[in-house]
Coordinates of C-alpha atoms in Angstrom, one line a residue:
Chain A
X14 CA 9.6 22.4 59.4
X15 CA 13.0 24.4 60.3
X16 CA 15.0 26.0 57.5
X17 CA 17.9 23.5 57.9
X18 CA 15.6 20.5 57.6
X19 CA 14.0 21.9 54.5
X20 CA 17.5 22.6 53.3
X21 CA 18.3 18.9 53.7
X22 CA 15.1 17.7 51.7
X23 CA 16.3 20.0 49.1
X24 CA 19.6 18.7 48.8
X25 CA 18.4 15.2 48.9
X26 CA 15.7 15.9 46.2
X27 CA 18.5 17.7 44.0
X28 CA 21.1 14.8 44.3
X29 CA 18.3 12.3 43.6
X30 CA 17.5 14.2 40.3
X31 CA 21.1 14.4 39.4
X32 CA 21.7 10.9 40.2
X33 CA 18.9 9.5 38.2
X34 CA 19.8 12.0 35.0
X35 CA 23.4 10.9 34.9
X36 CA 22.3 7.0 35.8
X37 CA 20.1 7.1 32.7
X38 CA 23.0 8.4 30.5
X39 CA 25.4 5.9 31.9
X40 CA 22.6 3.1 31.3
X41 CA 22.2 4.2 27.6
X42 CA 26.1 4.1 27.0
X43 CA 26.1 0.5 28.8
X44 CA 23.2 -0.5 26.7
X45 CA 25.0 0.8 23.2
X46 CA 28.2 -0.8 24.4
X47 CA 26.5 -4.1 25.0
X48 CA 24.5 -4.5 21.7
X49 CA 27.7 -3.3 19.8
X50 CA 30.0 -5.7 21.9
X51 CA 29.3 -9.0 19.7
X52 CA 30.3 -7.4 16.3
X53 CA 33.5 -5.6 18.0
X54 CA 34.6 -8.5 19.7
X55 CA 34.4 -11.0 16.9
X56 CA 35.2 -8.7 14.1
X57 CA 37.3 -6.0 15.7
X58 CA 37.1 -2.2 16.0
X59 CA 39.7 -1.8 13.4
X60 CA 37.4 -2.9 10.6
X61 CA 35.1 -0.2 11.3
X62 CA 37.6 2.5 10.7
X63 CA 39.6 0.8 7.9
X64 CA 37.1 -1.0 5.5
X65 CA 36.7 0.4 2.4
X66 CA 32.9 0.5 2.1
X67 CA 29.6 -0.2 4.2
X68 CA 28.1 -3.5 3.0
X69 CA 27.1 -5.2 6.3
X70 CA 25.6 -8.1 4.4
X71 CA 29.0 -8.7 2.5
X72 CA 30.9 -8.1 5.8
X73 CA 32.5 -4.6 5.1
X74 CA 31.8 -2.2 7.9
X75 CA 33.8 1.2 7.2
X76 CA 32.0 3.8 9.3
X77 CA 34.6 6.8 8.4
X78 CA 32.7 7.9 5.4
X79 CA 29.6 8.5 7.6
X80 CA 31.6 10.1 10.3
X81 CA 33.0 12.5 7.8
X82 CA 29.6 13.4 6.5
X83 CA 28.1 13.9 9.7
X84 CA 30.8 16.2 10.7
X85 CA 31.1 18.2 7.4
X86 CA 27.2 18.6 7.3
X87 CA 27.2 19.9 10.9
X88 CA 30.1 22.1 10.4
X89 CA 28.8 23.7 7.3
X90 CA 25.4 24.2 9.1
X91 CA 27.3 25.9 12.0
X92 CA 29.2 28.4 9.8
X93 CA 25.9 29.2 8.2
X94 CA 23.6 29.1 11.2
X95 CA 25.8 31.0 13.9
X96 CA 26.1 34.4 12.2
X97 CA 22.6 34.3 11.1
X98 CA 21.3 33.5 14.6
X99 CA 23.4 36.0 16.3
X100 CA 22.5 38.6 13.6
X101 CA 18.8 38.1 13.8
X102 CA 19.0 38.3 17.7
X103 CA 21.0 41.7 17.5
X104 CA 18.4 42.9 14.9
X105 CA 15.4 42.0 17.1
X106 CA 17.0 43.5 20.1
X107 CA 18.5 46.8 18.9
X108 CA 17.3 47.7 15.4
X109 CA 13.9 46.4 14.9
X110 CA 10.9 48.7 15.3
X111 CA 9.0 47.1 18.5
X112 CA 6.1 45.9 16.5
X113 CA 8.3 44.1 13.7
X114 CA 10.8 43.0 16.4
X115 CA 7.8 41.2 18.3
X116 CA 6.5 39.5 15.0
X117 CA 10.0 38.3 14.1
X118 CA 10.6 37.0 17.5
X119 CA 7.2 35.1 17.2
X120 CA 8.5 33.8 13.8
X121 CA 11.9 32.6 15.3
X122 CA 10.1 30.6 18.0
X123 CA 7.6 29.2 15.6
X124 CA 10.6 27.9 13.4
X125 CA 12.0 26.2 16.6
X126 CA 8.8 24.4 16.8
X127 CA 8.4 23.0 13.4
X128 CA 9.0 19.3 13.4
X129 CA 12.1 18.0 11.7
X130 CA 10.2 15.8 9.7
X131 CA 8.1 18.6 8.3
X132 CA 11.4 20.5 7.5
X133 CA 12.6 17.5 5.8
X134 CA 9.5 17.0 3.4
X135 CA 9.7 20.8 2.8
X136 CA 13.5 20.2 1.9
X137 CA 12.7 17.4 -0.2
X138 CA 10.1 19.0 -2.4
X139 CA 11.4 22.6 -2.5
X140 CA 15.3 22.8 -1.7
X141 CA 16.2 19.5 -3.5
X142 CA 14.5 20.3 -6.8
X143 CA 16.4 23.9 -6.6
X144 CA 19.8 22.0 -6.1
X145 CA 19.0 19.8 -8.9
X146 CA 18.8 22.7 -11.1
X147 CA 22.1 23.6 -10.1
X148 CA 23.9 20.1 -10.2
X149 CA 21.9 17.0 -9.8
X150 CA 20.9 14.6 -7.9
X151 CA 19.9 17.5 -5.6
X152 CA 19.9 15.1 -2.5
X153 CA 23.3 16.3 -1.1
X154 CA 25.6 17.4 1.7
X155 CA 24.3 21.0 0.9
X156 CA 20.7 20.2 1.0
X157 CA 21.4 18.6 4.7
X158 CA 23.4 21.5 5.8
X159 CA 20.7 24.0 4.7
X160 CA 17.9 22.0 6.5
X161 CA 20.2 21.9 9.6
X162 CA 20.8 25.5 9.4
X163 CA 17.0 26.3 9.6
X164 CA 16.9 24.1 12.7
X165 CA 19.8 25.6 14.5
X166 CA 19.0 29.4 13.7
X167 CA 16.3 29.6 16.2
X168 CA 18.2 27.9 19.1
X169 CA 21.2 30.4 18.4
X170 CA 19.0 33.4 18.1
X171 CA 17.0 32.7 21.2
X172 CA 19.9 31.9 23.5
X173 CA 21.5 34.9 22.1
X174 CA 18.7 37.1 22.7
X175 CA 18.2 35.9 26.2
X176 CA 21.9 36.4 27.0
X177 CA 21.5 40.1 25.5
X178 CA 18.5 40.7 27.7
X179 CA 20.5 39.5 30.9
X180 CA 23.4 42.0 30.3
X181 CA 23.3 44.3 33.2
X182 CA 21.7 47.8 33.1
X183 CA 24.7 49.2 34.4
X184 CA 26.7 48.3 31.2
X185 CA 24.3 50.2 29.0
X186 CA 24.5 53.2 31.3
X187 CA 28.4 53.0 31.2
X188 CA 28.1 52.7 27.4
X189 CA 26.1 55.8 27.3
X190 CA 28.0 57.8 29.7
X191 CA 31.1 57.1 27.5
X192 CA 29.1 58.4 24.6
X193 CA 29.5 55.1 22.6
X194 CA 27.6 54.7 19.4
X195 CA 25.0 51.9 19.2
X196 CA 27.3 49.9 16.9
X197 CA 30.1 50.5 19.4
X198 CA 28.0 49.4 22.4
X199 CA 27.0 46.1 20.4
X200 CA 30.5 45.2 19.2
X201 CA 32.5 46.6 22.5
X202 CA 30.3 45.6 25.4
X203 CA 27.0 43.5 24.6
X204 CA 28.7 40.7 22.5
X205 CA 31.9 40.4 24.4
X206 CA 29.7 40.2 27.8
X207 CA 27.4 37.5 26.2
X208 CA 30.2 35.4 24.3
X209 CA 29.9 32.5 26.8
X210 CA 26.3 32.2 26.4
X211 CA 26.2 32.4 22.5
X212 CA 28.9 29.9 22.4
X213 CA 26.6 27.5 24.7
X214 CA 23.8 28.3 22.3
X215 CA 26.0 27.3 19.2
X216 CA 27.1 24.3 21.1
X217 CA 23.4 23.1 22.0
X218 CA 22.5 23.7 18.5
X219 CA 25.4 21.6 17.1
X220 CA 24.5 18.7 19.3
X221 CA 21.1 18.7 17.8
X222 CA 22.4 18.9 14.3
X223 CA 24.7 15.9 14.8
X224 CA 21.8 14.0 16.2
X225 CA 19.3 15.1 13.6
X226 CA 18.0 12.1 11.7
X227 CA 14.6 12.1 10.0
X228 CA 15.1 15.5 7.8
X229 CA 18.8 14.7 7.2
X230 CA 17.8 11.3 5.9
X231 CA 15.1 12.7 3.4
X232 CA 17.1 15.3 1.8
X233 CA 20.8 14.2 2.0
X234 CA 20.7 11.1 -0.5
X235 CA 22.4 8.7 1.9
X236 CA 25.1 7.3 -0.2
X237 CA 28.1 6.1 1.8
X238 CA 31.0 8.1 0.7
X239 CA 33.2 10.8 1.9
X240 CA 31.8 14.1 0.4
X241 CA 34.0 15.7 -2.2
X242 CA 32.0 18.5 -3.1
X243 CA 28.7 20.2 -1.6
X244 CA 26.5 18.6 -4.3
X245 CA 27.7 14.9 -3.2
X246 CA 24.9 12.6 -1.6
X247 CA 26.1 11.7 1.9
X248 CA 24.8 9.4 4.5
X249 CA 25.2 10.6 8.4
X250 CA 25.8 8.1 11.2
X251 CA 22.1 8.8 12.2
X252 CA 20.5 8.3 8.8
X253 CA 22.4 4.9 8.6
X254 CA 20.8 3.6 11.8
X255 CA 17.3 4.9 10.7
X256 CA 17.5 3.4 7.3
X257 CA 18.7 0.0 8.2
X258 CA 17.8 -0.9 11.6
X259 CA 14.1 -1.9 10.8
X260 CA 15.4 -4.9 8.7
X261 CA 18.9 -5.6 10.1
X262 CA 19.6 -8.8 11.9
X263 CA 22.8 -10.2 13.6
X264 CA 26.0 -8.6 12.9
X265 CA 24.3 -6.1 10.8
X266 CA 22.0 -5.0 13.5
X267 CA 25.2 -5.0 16.1
X268 CA 27.1 -2.8 13.4
X269 CA 24.4 -0.3 13.5
X270 CA 24.8 -0.2 17.4
X271 CA 28.4 0.7 16.8
X272 CA 27.2 3.5 14.6
X273 CA 25.2 4.8 17.7
X274 CA 28.1 4.3 19.9
X275 CA 30.4 6.5 17.6
X276 CA 28.0 9.2 17.4
X277 CA 27.4 9.3 21.1
X278 CA 31.2 9.3 21.7
X279 CA 31.5 12.1 19.2
X280 CA 28.8 14.2 20.9
X281 CA 30.5 13.6 24.3
X282 CA 34.0 14.5 23.0
X283 CA 32.5 17.6 21.5
X284 CA 30.8 18.7 24.7
X285 CA 34.2 18.0 26.5
X286 CA 36.1 20.0 24.1
X287 CA 33.6 22.9 24.1
X288 CA 33.6 23.0 27.8
X289 CA 37.4 23.4 27.7
X290 CA 37.6 26.1 25.2
X291 CA 34.3 27.7 26.5
X292 CA 36.1 28.3 30.0
X293 CA 38.6 30.0 28.4
X294 CA 36.3 32.4 26.4
X295 CA 34.5 33.3 29.5
X296 CA 37.8 34.4 31.4
X297 CA 39.3 35.9 28.3
Chain B
X71 CA -7.2 -14.3 60.4
X72 CA -9.5 -13.0 57.7
X73 CA -6.6 -11.5 56.1
X74 CA -4.8 -14.7 56.1
X75 CA -7.6 -16.6 54.6
X76 CA -8.1 -14.1 51.9
X77 CA -4.5 -14.0 50.9
X78 CA -4.6 -17.8 50.8
X79 CA -7.5 -17.7 48.5
X80 CA -5.7 -15.1 46.4
X81 CA -2.5 -17.4 46.1
X82 CA -4.8 -20.2 45.0
X83 CA -6.6 -18.1 42.3
X84 CA -3.1 -16.8 41.2
X85 CA -1.7 -20.4 40.7
X86 CA -4.7 -21.6 39.2
X87 CA -4.8 -19.0 36.4
X88 CA -1.2 -19.3 35.9
X89 CA -1.3 -23.3 35.4
X90 CA -4.3 -22.8 33.2
X91 CA -2.8 -20.3 31.1
X92 CA 0.3 -22.4 30.6
X93 CA -1.6 -25.2 29.7
X94 CA -3.3 -22.7 27.1
X95 CA 0.0 -21.4 26.0
X96 CA 1.2 -24.9 25.3
X97 CA -1.5 -26.1 23.1
X98 CA -2.7 -22.7 21.7
X99 CA 0.4 -21.0 20.7
X100 CA 1.7 -20.8 16.9
X101 CA 5.4 -20.0 16.7
X102 CA 6.4 -18.6 12.9
X103 CA 9.9 -17.7 12.2
X104 CA 11.9 -16.9 8.9
X105 CA 11.7 -14.2 6.2
X106 CA 11.8 -10.4 7.5
X107 CA 9.7 -9.5 4.5
X108 CA 6.9 -11.9 5.4
X109 CA 7.1 -11.2 9.1
X110 CA 5.4 -8.0 9.4
X111 CA 2.4 -9.3 7.2
X112 CA 2.2 -12.6 9.2
X113 CA 2.4 -10.6 12.5
X114 CA -0.8 -8.6 11.2
X115 CA -2.6 -11.7 10.1
X116 CA -1.5 -13.4 13.4
X117 CA -3.2 -10.3 15.3
X118 CA -6.4 -10.8 13.5
X119 CA -6.4 -14.6 14.0
X120 CA -6.0 -14.0 17.7
X121 CA -8.9 -11.7 17.8
X122 CA -11.1 -14.3 16.0
X123 CA -9.9 -17.2 18.2
X124 CA -9.7 -16.1 21.7
X125 CA -6.9 -17.9 23.7
X126 CA -4.7 -18.4 20.7
X127 CA -1.2 -16.7 20.7
X128 CA 0.7 -16.1 17.4
X129 CA 4.4 -15.6 18.0
X130 CA 6.1 -14.0 14.8
X131 CA 10.1 -13.8 14.8
X132 CA 12.1 -12.7 11.7
X133 CA 15.5 -13.9 10.7
X134 CA 15.7 -14.5 7.0
X135 CA 14.1 -17.1 4.7
X136 CA 16.6 -19.5 5.5
X137 CA 15.9 -19.4 9.0
X138 CA 12.2 -20.3 8.2
X139 CA 13.4 -23.2 6.2
X140 CA 15.7 -24.6 9.1
X141 CA 13.0 -24.0 11.9
X142 CA 10.2 -25.5 10.1
X143 CA 12.3 -28.6 9.2
X144 CA 13.7 -29.0 13.0
X145 CA 10.3 -28.3 14.5
X146 CA 11.4 -25.2 16.4
X147 CA 8.8 -23.2 14.6
X148 CA 5.3 -24.4 13.7
X149 CA 5.6 -22.5 10.4
X150 CA 8.3 -21.1 8.7
X151 CA 8.1 -18.0 6.5
X152 CA 10.0 -17.9 3.0
X153 CA 10.0 -15.1 0.6
X154 CA 11.0 -16.9 -2.5
X155 CA 10.0 -20.1 -4.5
X156 CA 11.0 -23.2 -2.5
X157 CA 14.3 -24.7 -4.0
X158 CA 14.4 -28.5 -5.3
X159 CA 16.1 -29.7 -2.1
X160 CA 13.3 -28.1 0.0
X161 CA 10.4 -30.2 -1.6
X162 CA 10.2 -32.3 1.8
X163 CA 8.4 -29.3 3.1
X164 CA 5.0 -28.2 2.3
X165 CA 4.7 -24.6 0.9
X166 CA 1.6 -22.5 0.9
X167 CA 1.8 -19.3 -1.0
X168 CA -0.1 -16.4 0.8
X169 CA 0.9 -13.4 -1.5
X170 CA 3.1 -12.2 -3.9
X171 CA 5.7 -9.4 -3.9
X172 CA 6.4 -7.3 -7.1
X173 CA 9.1 -4.6 -7.6
X174 CA 8.7 -2.2 -10.6
X175 CA 11.4 0.1 -12.2
X176 CA 9.8 3.8 -11.9
X177 CA 10.7 6.8 -13.9
X178 CA 9.7 10.4 -13.7
X179 CA 6.8 11.1 -15.8
X180 CA 8.8 13.7 -17.8
X181 CA 11.2 11.1 -19.0
X182 CA 10.5 10.0 -22.5
X183 CA 12.1 6.5 -22.1
X184 CA 9.4 3.9 -22.3
X185 CA 11.3 0.6 -22.1
X186 CA 14.7 -0.6 -20.9
X187 CA 16.2 -3.9 -21.3
X188 CA 17.9 -5.8 -18.4
X189 CA 21.3 -5.1 -19.7
X190 CA 20.5 -1.3 -19.7
X191 CA 19.0 -1.5 -16.1
X192 CA 22.2 -3.2 -14.9
X193 CA 24.4 -0.9 -16.9
X194 CA 22.7 2.2 -15.1
X195 CA 22.7 0.4 -11.6
X196 CA 26.4 -0.5 -11.8
X197 CA 27.5 3.1 -13.1
X198 CA 28.4 1.9 -16.5
X199 CA 25.7 4.1 -18.1
X200 CA 25.5 7.6 -16.6
X201 CA 23.6 9.6 -19.0
X202 CA 20.2 9.1 -20.8
X203 CA 21.5 9.7 -24.1
X204 CA 23.3 6.4 -23.8
X205 CA 20.0 4.8 -24.0
X206 CA 18.9 6.8 -26.9
X207 CA 17.2 9.4 -25.2
X208 CA 17.4 13.1 -24.7
X209 CA 20.8 13.7 -22.9
X210 CA 20.8 14.4 -18.9
X211 CA 22.5 12.6 -16.1
X212 CA 20.9 9.8 -14.5
X213 CA 20.2 9.9 -10.9
X214 CA 20.3 6.2 -9.6
X215 CA 18.0 5.6 -6.7
X216 CA 18.6 2.7 -4.6
X217 CA 17.3 1.0 -1.4
X218 CA 19.0 0.7 2.0
X219 CA 20.6 -2.6 2.8
X220 CA 18.5 -5.2 4.4
X221 CA 15.5 -4.3 2.5
X222 CA 13.5 -7.1 0.7
X223 CA 12.8 -4.8 -2.4
X224 CA 16.7 -4.6 -2.8
X225 CA 17.4 -8.0 -2.1
X226 CA 14.8 -9.1 -4.9
X227 CA 16.3 -6.7 -7.3
X228 CA 19.7 -7.8 -6.8
X229 CA 18.6 -11.5 -7.0
X230 CA 16.9 -10.9 -10.3
X231 CA 19.8 -8.8 -11.9
X232 CA 22.3 -11.1 -10.5
X233 CA 24.2 -8.4 -8.8
X234 CA 25.9 -7.7 -5.3
X235 CA 24.9 -5.0 -3.0
X236 CA 28.4 -3.6 -3.5
X237 CA 28.2 -3.7 -7.5
X238 CA 25.6 -0.7 -7.3
X239 CA 26.6 2.9 -7.8
X240 CA 23.8 4.9 -6.6
X241 CA 23.3 8.7 -6.2
X242 CA 20.5 8.4 -3.7
X243 CA 19.9 5.6 -1.2
X244 CA 16.3 5.5 0.2
X245 CA 14.3 3.5 2.9
X246 CA 10.8 3.0 2.2
X247 CA 8.7 2.9 -1.0
X248 CA 7.2 6.3 -0.4
X249 CA 10.4 8.1 -0.1
X250 CA 11.5 6.4 -3.4
X251 CA 8.4 7.7 -5.2
X252 CA 9.0 11.1 -3.8
X253 CA 12.4 11.3 -5.0
X254 CA 11.7 10.1 -8.5
X255 CA 8.8 12.5 -8.8
X256 CA 10.9 15.4 -7.9
X257 CA 13.9 14.6 -10.1
X258 CA 13.3 14.3 -14.1
X259 CA 16.3 12.2 -14.4
X260 CA 15.8 9.8 -11.6
X261 CA 15.4 6.2 -11.9
X262 CA 14.3 3.8 -9.0
X263 CA 12.5 0.9 -8.0
X264 CA 9.5 0.2 -5.5
X265 CA 7.0 -2.3 -4.8
X266 CA 4.4 -2.3 -7.8
X267 CA 1.5 -1.9 -5.5
X268 CA 2.8 1.1 -4.0
X269 CA 3.8 2.6 -7.4
X270 CA 0.5 1.7 -9.3
X271 CA -1.4 3.3 -6.6
X272 CA 0.7 6.6 -6.6
X273 CA 0.7 7.0 -10.5
X274 CA -3.1 6.6 -10.4
X275 CA -3.3 9.4 -7.6
X276 CA -1.5 11.8 -10.2
X277 CA 2.0 11.5 -8.6
X278 CA 4.6 12.1 -11.6
X279 CA 6.0 8.7 -11.9
X280 CA 5.4 6.1 -14.3
X281 CA 6.3 2.1 -14.1
X282 CA 8.4 0.4 -16.7
X283 CA 7.3 -2.7 -18.3
X284 CA 9.9 -5.5 -18.0
X285 CA 10.6 -7.7 -21.1
X286 CA 7.4 -6.6 -22.8
X287 CA 5.2 -7.3 -19.6
X288 CA 3.6 -4.2 -18.0
X289 CA 4.3 -3.8 -14.2
X290 CA 1.0 -3.9 -12.8
X291 CA -0.8 -5.7 -9.8
X292 CA -2.4 -8.1 -12.1
X293 CA 0.5 -9.3 -13.9
X294 CA 2.4 -9.7 -10.3
X295 CA -0.7 -11.8 -9.3
X296 CA -1.0 -14.0 -12.3
X297 CA 3.0 -14.6 -12.1
X298 CA 3.8 -13.2 -15.5
X299 CA 5.7 -10.4 -14.3
X300 CA 9.4 -11.3 -14.1
X301 CA 10.5 -9.1 -11.1
X302 CA 8.4 -10.8 -8.5
X303 CA 8.3 -13.5 -6.1
X304 CA 5.8 -15.6 -3.9
X305 CA 5.6 -15.2 -0.2
X306 CA 5.2 -18.6 1.2
X307 CA 4.4 -20.5 4.7
X308 CA 6.1 -23.9 5.0
X309 CA 5.4 -26.6 7.3
X310 CA 7.3 -29.9 7.9
X311 CA 4.2 -32.2 8.0
X312 CA 0.9 -31.8 6.3
X313 CA -0.9 -29.2 8.5
X314 CA -3.4 -30.1 10.8
X315 CA -5.4 -28.4 13.8
X316 CA -4.3 -25.0 14.7
X317 CA -1.5 -24.5 12.1
X318 CA -4.2 -25.5 9.3
X319 CA -6.6 -22.9 10.4
X320 CA -3.9 -20.6 10.5
X321 CA -2.7 -21.3 6.9
X322 CA -6.4 -21.6 5.7
X323 CA -7.0 -18.0 7.3
X324 CA -3.7 -16.6 5.7
X325 CA -5.0 -17.7 2.2
X326 CA -8.4 -16.6 2.7
X327 CA -10.1 -13.3 1.5
X328 CA -10.3 -12.0 5.2
X329 CA -6.7 -10.9 4.9
X330 CA -6.4 -9.4 1.5
X331 CA -6.8 -5.9 3.1
X332 CA -3.9 -6.6 5.4
X333 CA -1.7 -8.0 2.3
X334 CA -2.6 -4.7 0.5
X335 CA -1.6 -2.6 3.5
X336 CA 2.0 -3.9 3.2
X337 CA 2.1 -3.3 -0.5
X338 CA 1.8 -7.0 -1.4
X339 CA -0.4 -8.6 -3.9
X340 CA -3.0 -11.0 -2.8
X341 CA -3.6 -14.2 -5.1
X342 CA -7.3 -14.3 -5.3
X343 CA -9.4 -11.6 -7.0

């Protein structure tokens, strides 16, 4: 086979994969829209934004408290997980003795592999009772965020570490030639050079946090309300679907698909926004 | 030539099997619709019934007790599923109880409260009573554990205490019974309600939860079975006519001891011993 024919075959294969991947996303969106449509068309999208409470069996469909809860829980988790993740990658790469660094890296990889339902169970039996001691009922926004943090740290740490490993050798040599300290090299060269990758890692972790269901459902209390404090129980959009889907019929069921649609659009909007600002960071 | 013959034979076989299976389906198919509480149990019973009666198909669809009544009346379903006692205006239908469902109030074992009146429970769940001191016990905030909308336990609870879903002010909303038990076991100030069968089993296994009696009657599987426990309801199958043939054998099977293990798996209480 000539190189050009091989190239043509590769192009065909790659475009086919791209079409399948994007086609699936489109189909999922269409499916969500189709299932949500009955309730959107005869009840109206406004009710989902303006209604006071979420009682689908009584005809109120307010999603805003759950949207707020999803955003607040993920935001808090990013604030905690991003510095922790980046710091542990820096520790692993620059400060840890080789043996400890290796063990630590394994621990992080192991943490990334723990199923979320296990983290949820652990949260419910360990974290929640600790929070009850501070302020009952324990199942709260804080508990959810802490569990999400645990899930996000490995993603951020591993992507940061991979990015640090990919910094060209000439940068390190340059830093050494300039006589920079280890701290100066990290702050002045390593971190700026890997900013875009770290940002991508955080974004990936955020998308996972927004979509996390089982663990959050177990530890966050699931009361539909806009959180006023860290100790308030909240229900996220994902938990809402998981809690009620099994027994929902008719409009109730369709309104859960609206939850799903809102969540998907939220993640897409986030990705678009991140792409926009991420691009700027790279060229800054 | 041979290929043609073979394919013609193949088509004939295919047509024959299709027709015969269609004929089978028409006479050997049972359709059950109704209560989403009964549906999972009916589906399990249906599966075992299919195993024992090859060629029979049992089709179970949920959609609420009222759909069960309507479909049984109109003949759209052979059997309707209804998760409550039949009302007076429904006595044109024949009802057959296959199991009972009981809901018990649970507290953490560390809680010294041993009984609550219906008014106190209503007060706690509507947010009028928020501290255990109001029911005469050691002070401490009450954590109200409620079920998610659409669950049958919630429905039974609301119905018994004459509440609406939106009246309840909860601190924790849970999905299944297990989650309710874990939540109450981990919080000394919590109050929740779960199926009596699950709670009795877990308490027996040493989980730190206890079942509260209601109006002096202990919350036990035995009292749900004999009908004396107030927070309980029958799970019924209903038919329009006196059952006969396949319908009769299915109902007999669903009421027999052969399905008691399935009933217990769904945390319901079988009628017989």
